Short mmCIF file of C-alpha atoms in Angstrom, two decimals:
data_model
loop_
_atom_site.label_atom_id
_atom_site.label_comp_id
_atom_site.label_asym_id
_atom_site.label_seq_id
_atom_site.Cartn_x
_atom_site.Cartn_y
_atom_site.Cartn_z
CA UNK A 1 184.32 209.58 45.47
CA UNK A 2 184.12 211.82 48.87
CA UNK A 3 182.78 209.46 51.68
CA UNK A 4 179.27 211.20 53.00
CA UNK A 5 179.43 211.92 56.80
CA UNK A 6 177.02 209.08 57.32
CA UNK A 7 178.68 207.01 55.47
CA UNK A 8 182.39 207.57 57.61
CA UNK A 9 180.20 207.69 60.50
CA UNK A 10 178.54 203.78 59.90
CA UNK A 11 182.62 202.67 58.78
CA UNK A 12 183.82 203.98 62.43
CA UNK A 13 180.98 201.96 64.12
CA UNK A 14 181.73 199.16 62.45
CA UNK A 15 185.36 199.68 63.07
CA UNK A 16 184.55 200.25 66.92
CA UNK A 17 182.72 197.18 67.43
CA UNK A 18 184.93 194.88 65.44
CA UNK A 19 187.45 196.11 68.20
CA UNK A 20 184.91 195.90 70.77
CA UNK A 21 184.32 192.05 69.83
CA UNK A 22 187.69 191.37 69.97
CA UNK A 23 189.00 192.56 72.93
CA UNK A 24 185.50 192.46 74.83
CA UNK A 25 187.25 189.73 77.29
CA UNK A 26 189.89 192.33 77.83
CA UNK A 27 187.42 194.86 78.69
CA UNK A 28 185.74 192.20 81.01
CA UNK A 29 188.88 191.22 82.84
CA UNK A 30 190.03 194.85 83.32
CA UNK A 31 188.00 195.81 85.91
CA UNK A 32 190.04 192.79 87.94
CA UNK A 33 193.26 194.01 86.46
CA UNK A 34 195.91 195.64 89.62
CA UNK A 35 197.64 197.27 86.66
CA UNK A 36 197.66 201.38 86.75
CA UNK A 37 195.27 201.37 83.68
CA UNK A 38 192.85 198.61 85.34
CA UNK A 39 193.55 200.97 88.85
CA UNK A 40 191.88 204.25 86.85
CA UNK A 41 189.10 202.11 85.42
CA UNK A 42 187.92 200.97 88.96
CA UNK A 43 188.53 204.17 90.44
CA UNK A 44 185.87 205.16 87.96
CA UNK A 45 183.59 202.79 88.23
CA UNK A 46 183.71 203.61 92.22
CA UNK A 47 183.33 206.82 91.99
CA UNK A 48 180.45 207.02 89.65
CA UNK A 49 178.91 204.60 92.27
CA UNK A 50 180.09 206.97 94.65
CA UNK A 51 178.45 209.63 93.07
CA UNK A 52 175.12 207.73 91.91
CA UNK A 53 174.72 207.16 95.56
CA UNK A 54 174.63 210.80 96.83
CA UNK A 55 171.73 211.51 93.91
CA UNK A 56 169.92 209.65 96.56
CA UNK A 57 167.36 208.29 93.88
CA UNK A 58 164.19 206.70 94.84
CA UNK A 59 164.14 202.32 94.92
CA UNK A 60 162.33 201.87 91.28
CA UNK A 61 164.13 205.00 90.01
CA UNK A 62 164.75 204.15 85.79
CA UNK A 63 168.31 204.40 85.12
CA UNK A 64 169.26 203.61 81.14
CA UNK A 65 173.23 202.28 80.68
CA UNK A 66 174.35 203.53 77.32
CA UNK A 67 177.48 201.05 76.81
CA UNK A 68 177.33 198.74 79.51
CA UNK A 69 180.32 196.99 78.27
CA UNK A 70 180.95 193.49 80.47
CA UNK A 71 177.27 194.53 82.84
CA UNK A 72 179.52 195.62 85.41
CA UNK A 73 177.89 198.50 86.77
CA UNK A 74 174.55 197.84 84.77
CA UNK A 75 174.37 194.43 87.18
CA UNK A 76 175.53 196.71 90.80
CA UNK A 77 172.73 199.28 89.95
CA UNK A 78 169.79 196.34 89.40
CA UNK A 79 171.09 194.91 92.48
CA UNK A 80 170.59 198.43 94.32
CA UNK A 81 166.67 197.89 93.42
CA UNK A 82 166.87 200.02 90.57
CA UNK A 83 164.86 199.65 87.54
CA UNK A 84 168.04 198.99 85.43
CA UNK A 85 167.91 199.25 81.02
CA UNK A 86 171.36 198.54 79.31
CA UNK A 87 172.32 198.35 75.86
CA UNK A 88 175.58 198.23 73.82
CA UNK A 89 176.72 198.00 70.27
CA UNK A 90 178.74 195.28 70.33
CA UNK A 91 177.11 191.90 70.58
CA UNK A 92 179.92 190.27 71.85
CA UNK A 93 179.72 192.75 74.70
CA UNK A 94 175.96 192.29 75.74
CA UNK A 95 176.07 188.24 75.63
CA UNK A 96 179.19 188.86 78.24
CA UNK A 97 176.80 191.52 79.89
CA UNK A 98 173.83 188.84 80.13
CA UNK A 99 176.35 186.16 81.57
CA UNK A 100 177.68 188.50 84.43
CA UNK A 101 173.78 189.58 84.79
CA UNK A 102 173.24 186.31 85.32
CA UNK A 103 176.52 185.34 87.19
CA UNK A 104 175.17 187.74 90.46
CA UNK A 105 171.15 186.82 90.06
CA UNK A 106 169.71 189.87 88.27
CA UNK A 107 169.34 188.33 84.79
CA UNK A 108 165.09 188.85 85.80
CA UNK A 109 165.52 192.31 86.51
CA UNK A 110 168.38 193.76 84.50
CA UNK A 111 166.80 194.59 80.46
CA UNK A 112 170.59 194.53 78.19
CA UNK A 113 170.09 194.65 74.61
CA UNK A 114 171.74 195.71 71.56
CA UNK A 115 171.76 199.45 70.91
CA UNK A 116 173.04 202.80 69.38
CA UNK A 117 173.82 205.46 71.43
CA UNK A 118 173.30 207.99 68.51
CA UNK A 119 169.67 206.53 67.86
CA UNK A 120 168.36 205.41 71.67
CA UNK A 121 165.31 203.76 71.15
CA UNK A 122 163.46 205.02 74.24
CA UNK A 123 160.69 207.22 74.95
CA UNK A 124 161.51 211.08 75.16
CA UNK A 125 162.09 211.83 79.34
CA UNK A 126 161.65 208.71 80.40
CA UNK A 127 164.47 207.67 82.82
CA UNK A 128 165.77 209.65 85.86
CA UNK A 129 169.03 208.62 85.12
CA UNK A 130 171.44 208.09 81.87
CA UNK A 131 175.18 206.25 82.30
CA UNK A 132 177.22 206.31 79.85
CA UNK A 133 181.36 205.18 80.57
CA UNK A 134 183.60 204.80 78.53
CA UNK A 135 181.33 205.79 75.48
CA UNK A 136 181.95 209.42 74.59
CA UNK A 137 185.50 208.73 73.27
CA UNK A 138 184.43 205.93 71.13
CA UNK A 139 181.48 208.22 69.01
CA UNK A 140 181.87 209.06 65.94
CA UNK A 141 178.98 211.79 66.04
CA UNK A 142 179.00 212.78 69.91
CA UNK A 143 177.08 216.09 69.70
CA UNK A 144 174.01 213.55 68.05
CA UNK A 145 174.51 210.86 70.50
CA UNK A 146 174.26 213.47 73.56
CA UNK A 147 171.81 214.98 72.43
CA UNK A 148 169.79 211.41 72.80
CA UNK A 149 170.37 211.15 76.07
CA UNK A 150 169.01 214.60 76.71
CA UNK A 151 165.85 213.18 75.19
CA UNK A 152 165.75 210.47 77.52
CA UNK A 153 166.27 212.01 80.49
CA UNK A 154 163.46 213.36 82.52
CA UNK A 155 163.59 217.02 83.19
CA UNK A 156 164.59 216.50 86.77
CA UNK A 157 167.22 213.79 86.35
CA UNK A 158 171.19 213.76 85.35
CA UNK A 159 173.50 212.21 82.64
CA UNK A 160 176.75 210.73 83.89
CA UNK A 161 179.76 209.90 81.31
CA UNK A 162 183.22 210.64 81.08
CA UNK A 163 185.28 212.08 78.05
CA UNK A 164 188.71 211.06 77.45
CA UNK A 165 190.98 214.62 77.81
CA UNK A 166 192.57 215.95 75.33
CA UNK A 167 194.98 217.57 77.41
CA UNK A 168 195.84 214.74 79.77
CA UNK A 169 198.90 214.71 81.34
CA UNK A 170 200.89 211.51 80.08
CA UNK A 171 200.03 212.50 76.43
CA UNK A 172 201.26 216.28 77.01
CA UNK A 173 204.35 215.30 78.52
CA UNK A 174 205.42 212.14 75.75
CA UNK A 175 206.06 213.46 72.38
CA UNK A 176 204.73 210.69 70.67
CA UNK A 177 200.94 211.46 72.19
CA UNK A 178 201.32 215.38 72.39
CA UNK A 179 198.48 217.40 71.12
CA UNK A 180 200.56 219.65 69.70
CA UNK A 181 201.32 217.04 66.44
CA UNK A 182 197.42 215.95 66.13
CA UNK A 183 196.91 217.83 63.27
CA UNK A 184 199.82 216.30 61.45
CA UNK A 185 198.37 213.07 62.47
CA UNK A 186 195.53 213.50 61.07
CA UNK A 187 196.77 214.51 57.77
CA UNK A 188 199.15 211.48 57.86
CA UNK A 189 196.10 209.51 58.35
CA UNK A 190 194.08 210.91 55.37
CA UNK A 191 197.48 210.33 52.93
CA UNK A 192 197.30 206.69 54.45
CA UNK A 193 193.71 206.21 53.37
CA UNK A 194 194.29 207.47 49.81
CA UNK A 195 196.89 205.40 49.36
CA UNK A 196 194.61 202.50 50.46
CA UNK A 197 196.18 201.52 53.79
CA UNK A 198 192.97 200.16 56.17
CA UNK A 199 193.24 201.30 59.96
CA UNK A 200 191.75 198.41 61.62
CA UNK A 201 192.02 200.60 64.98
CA UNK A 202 188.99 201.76 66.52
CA UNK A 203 188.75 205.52 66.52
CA UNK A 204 189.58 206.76 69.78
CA UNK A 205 188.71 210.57 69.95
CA UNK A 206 189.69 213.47 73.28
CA UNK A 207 188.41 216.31 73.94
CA UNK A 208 189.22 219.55 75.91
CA UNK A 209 187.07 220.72 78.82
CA UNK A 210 185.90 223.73 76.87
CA UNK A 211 184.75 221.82 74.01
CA UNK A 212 183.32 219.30 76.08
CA UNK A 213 181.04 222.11 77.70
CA UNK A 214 180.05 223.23 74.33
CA UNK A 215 178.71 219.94 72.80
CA UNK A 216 176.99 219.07 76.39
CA UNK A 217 175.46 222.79 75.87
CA UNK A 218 174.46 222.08 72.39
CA UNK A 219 172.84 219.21 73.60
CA UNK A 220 170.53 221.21 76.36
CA UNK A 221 172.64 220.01 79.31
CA UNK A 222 174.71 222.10 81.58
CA UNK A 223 177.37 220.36 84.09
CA UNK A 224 176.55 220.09 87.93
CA UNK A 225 179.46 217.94 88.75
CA UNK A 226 183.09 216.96 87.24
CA UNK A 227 186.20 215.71 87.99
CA UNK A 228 189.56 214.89 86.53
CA UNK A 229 190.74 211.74 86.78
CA UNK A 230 193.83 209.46 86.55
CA UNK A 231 197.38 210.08 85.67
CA UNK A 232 199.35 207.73 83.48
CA UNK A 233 200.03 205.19 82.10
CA UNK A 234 203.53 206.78 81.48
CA UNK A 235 205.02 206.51 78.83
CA UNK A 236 207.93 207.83 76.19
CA UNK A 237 207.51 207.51 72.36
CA UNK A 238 204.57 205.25 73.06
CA UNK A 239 206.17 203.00 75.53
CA UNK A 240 205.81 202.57 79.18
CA UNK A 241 208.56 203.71 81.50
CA UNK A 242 207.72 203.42 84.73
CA UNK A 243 207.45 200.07 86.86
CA UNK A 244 204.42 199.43 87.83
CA UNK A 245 204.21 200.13 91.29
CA UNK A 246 205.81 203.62 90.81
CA UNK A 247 203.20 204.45 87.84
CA UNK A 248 200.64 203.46 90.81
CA UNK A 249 202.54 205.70 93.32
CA UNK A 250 202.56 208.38 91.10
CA UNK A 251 199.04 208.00 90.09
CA UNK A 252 197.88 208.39 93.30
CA UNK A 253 200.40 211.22 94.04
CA UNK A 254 198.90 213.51 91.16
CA UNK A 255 195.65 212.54 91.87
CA UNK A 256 195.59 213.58 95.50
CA UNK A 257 197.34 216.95 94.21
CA UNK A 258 194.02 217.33 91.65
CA UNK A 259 192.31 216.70 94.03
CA UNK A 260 192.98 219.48 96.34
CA UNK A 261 192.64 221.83 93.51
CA UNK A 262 196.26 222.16 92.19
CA UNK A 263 196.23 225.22 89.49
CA UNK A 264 196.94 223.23 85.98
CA UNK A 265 197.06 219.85 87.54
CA UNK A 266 193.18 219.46 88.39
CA UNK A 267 192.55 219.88 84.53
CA UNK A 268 195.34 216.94 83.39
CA UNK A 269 194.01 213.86 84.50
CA UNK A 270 193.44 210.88 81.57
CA UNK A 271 189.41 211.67 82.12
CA UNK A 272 186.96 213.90 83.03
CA UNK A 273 183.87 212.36 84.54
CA UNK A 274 180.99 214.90 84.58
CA UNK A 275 177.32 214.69 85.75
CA UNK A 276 175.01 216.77 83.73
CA UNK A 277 171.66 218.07 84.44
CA UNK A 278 168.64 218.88 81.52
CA UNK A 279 168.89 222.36 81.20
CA UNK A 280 165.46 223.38 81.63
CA UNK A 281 165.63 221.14 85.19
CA UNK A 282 163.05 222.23 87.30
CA UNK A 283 163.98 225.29 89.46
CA UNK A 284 163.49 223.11 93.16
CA UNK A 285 165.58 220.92 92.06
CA UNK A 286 168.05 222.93 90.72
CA UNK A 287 168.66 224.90 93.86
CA UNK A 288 169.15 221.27 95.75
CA UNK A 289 171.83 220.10 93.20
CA UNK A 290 173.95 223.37 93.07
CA UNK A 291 173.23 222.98 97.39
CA UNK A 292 174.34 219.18 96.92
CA UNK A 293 177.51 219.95 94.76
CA UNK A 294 178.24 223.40 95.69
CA UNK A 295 182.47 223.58 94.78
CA UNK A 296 182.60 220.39 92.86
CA UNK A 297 182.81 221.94 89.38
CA UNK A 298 186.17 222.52 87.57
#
């Protein structure tokens, strides 16, 4: 019998936070990691700081973390004096959450619980700002799950997440990864499943810019800021072929050319990190954000 979609959908969560339990120290320890992988996940992590920073939100301003992972940034935010709500899926993720909350003194302000990002159990517009990194690859219904956050967000405020690109460099350029064989993949995968062969891997899912625009416009939100970020690991046939330190020096080569707005290079990097705005965001402060972030879109 034909699995319903809600029915696949509950399988992948439970397949995504069986993986999340047991590699939730490795998700901990990554941020510490000099690695090039544990290199882009800082990088991220400073610049949504970075970026959280020039939204130049009021002390007390209601921020919900959708995935806080390890507490990380859930634990910096509190610390900043804001009003800080985090939840996660995986258990084993929010006890190591509540133990870093703990570890750096906010355990008494910062609220982490167990939570769905497809069903967010929080008033409709009632934080000025939603985080959510390192979530939107790991959904199994994004377009429902972003369309929650909309709900949450106040009119005036912003959703920040990132999206795993479909297009990324490393995976265009190793034939193992390339996006050209995904659909054979897939069908590979469905042959696999009728046969009976489990995949105990979480589902890991990329998307283009273009369709990342449409679901955030589905959802009633319209980007105000992106970026494309990180370049590697490198790899051939699935395995890494680069040192290191010259992954890292190329990294930060490619990143710097992005960054200046190379033509087909600023739309490869492993992630794009995008801050959204509700749609229907008042028209005051719409003029300030497009005067905030005028150029910083693409």
């Amino acid at each position: 019998m034909k699995a319903t979609r809600a029915e696949s959908g509950t399988a992948d969560q439970r397949r995504i936070d069986a993986y999340f339990t047991r590699e939730s120290q490795f998700w901990k320890s990554l941020y510490k990691q000099t690695n090039l992988y544990g290199m882009i996940h800082q990088e991220r992590h400073a610049l949504a700081l970075g970026w959280i920073t020039e939204l130049a939100l009021p002390q007390a301003s209601l921020i919900l973390e959708v995935g806080c992972g390890a507490g990380l940034l859930a634990a910096e935010l509190t610390g900043r004096g804001y009003r800080v709500t985090a939840i996660d899926s995986s258990e084993a993720m929010v006890e190591l959450a509540r133990g870093h909350a703990a570890e750096v003194g906010v355990q008494e302000e910062l609220t982490i619980s167990v939570g769905d990002a497809h069903g967010l159990p929080f008033a409709t517009a009632s934080y000025d700002l939603v985080v959510a990194l390192g979530v939107v690859p790991w959904l199994h219904s994004p377009a429902v799950a972003l369309a929650e956050m909309a709900r949450v967000v106040k009119p005036d405020g912003f959703v920040l997440f990132n999206s795993d690109n479909r297009f990324r460099l490393n995976h265009v350029i190793d034939p193992w990864f390339t996006p050209v064989l995904a659909p054979l993949k897939q069908v590979a995968k469905r042959i696999a499943r009728q046969l009976g062969y489990a995949d105990r891997r979480a589902p890991n899912h990329y998307y283009s810019y273009t369709s990342l625009k449409r679901l955030l416009a589905n959802a009633g939100l319209t980007v105000t800021r992106s970026k494309a970020l990180g370049f590697g690991p490198f790899s051939l046939f699935g395995r890494h072929v680069l040192p290191e330190a010259v992954a890292v020096r190329l990294h930060r080569c490619l990143q710097a050319l992005a960054d200046r707005g190379t033509p087909v290079l600023r739309s490869m990097g492993a992630q794009h990190i995008v801050l959204a705005s509700r749609a229907e965001q008042g028209p005051a402060r719409a003029v300030a954000s497009t005067k905030r972030f005028f150029g910083t879109i693409g």
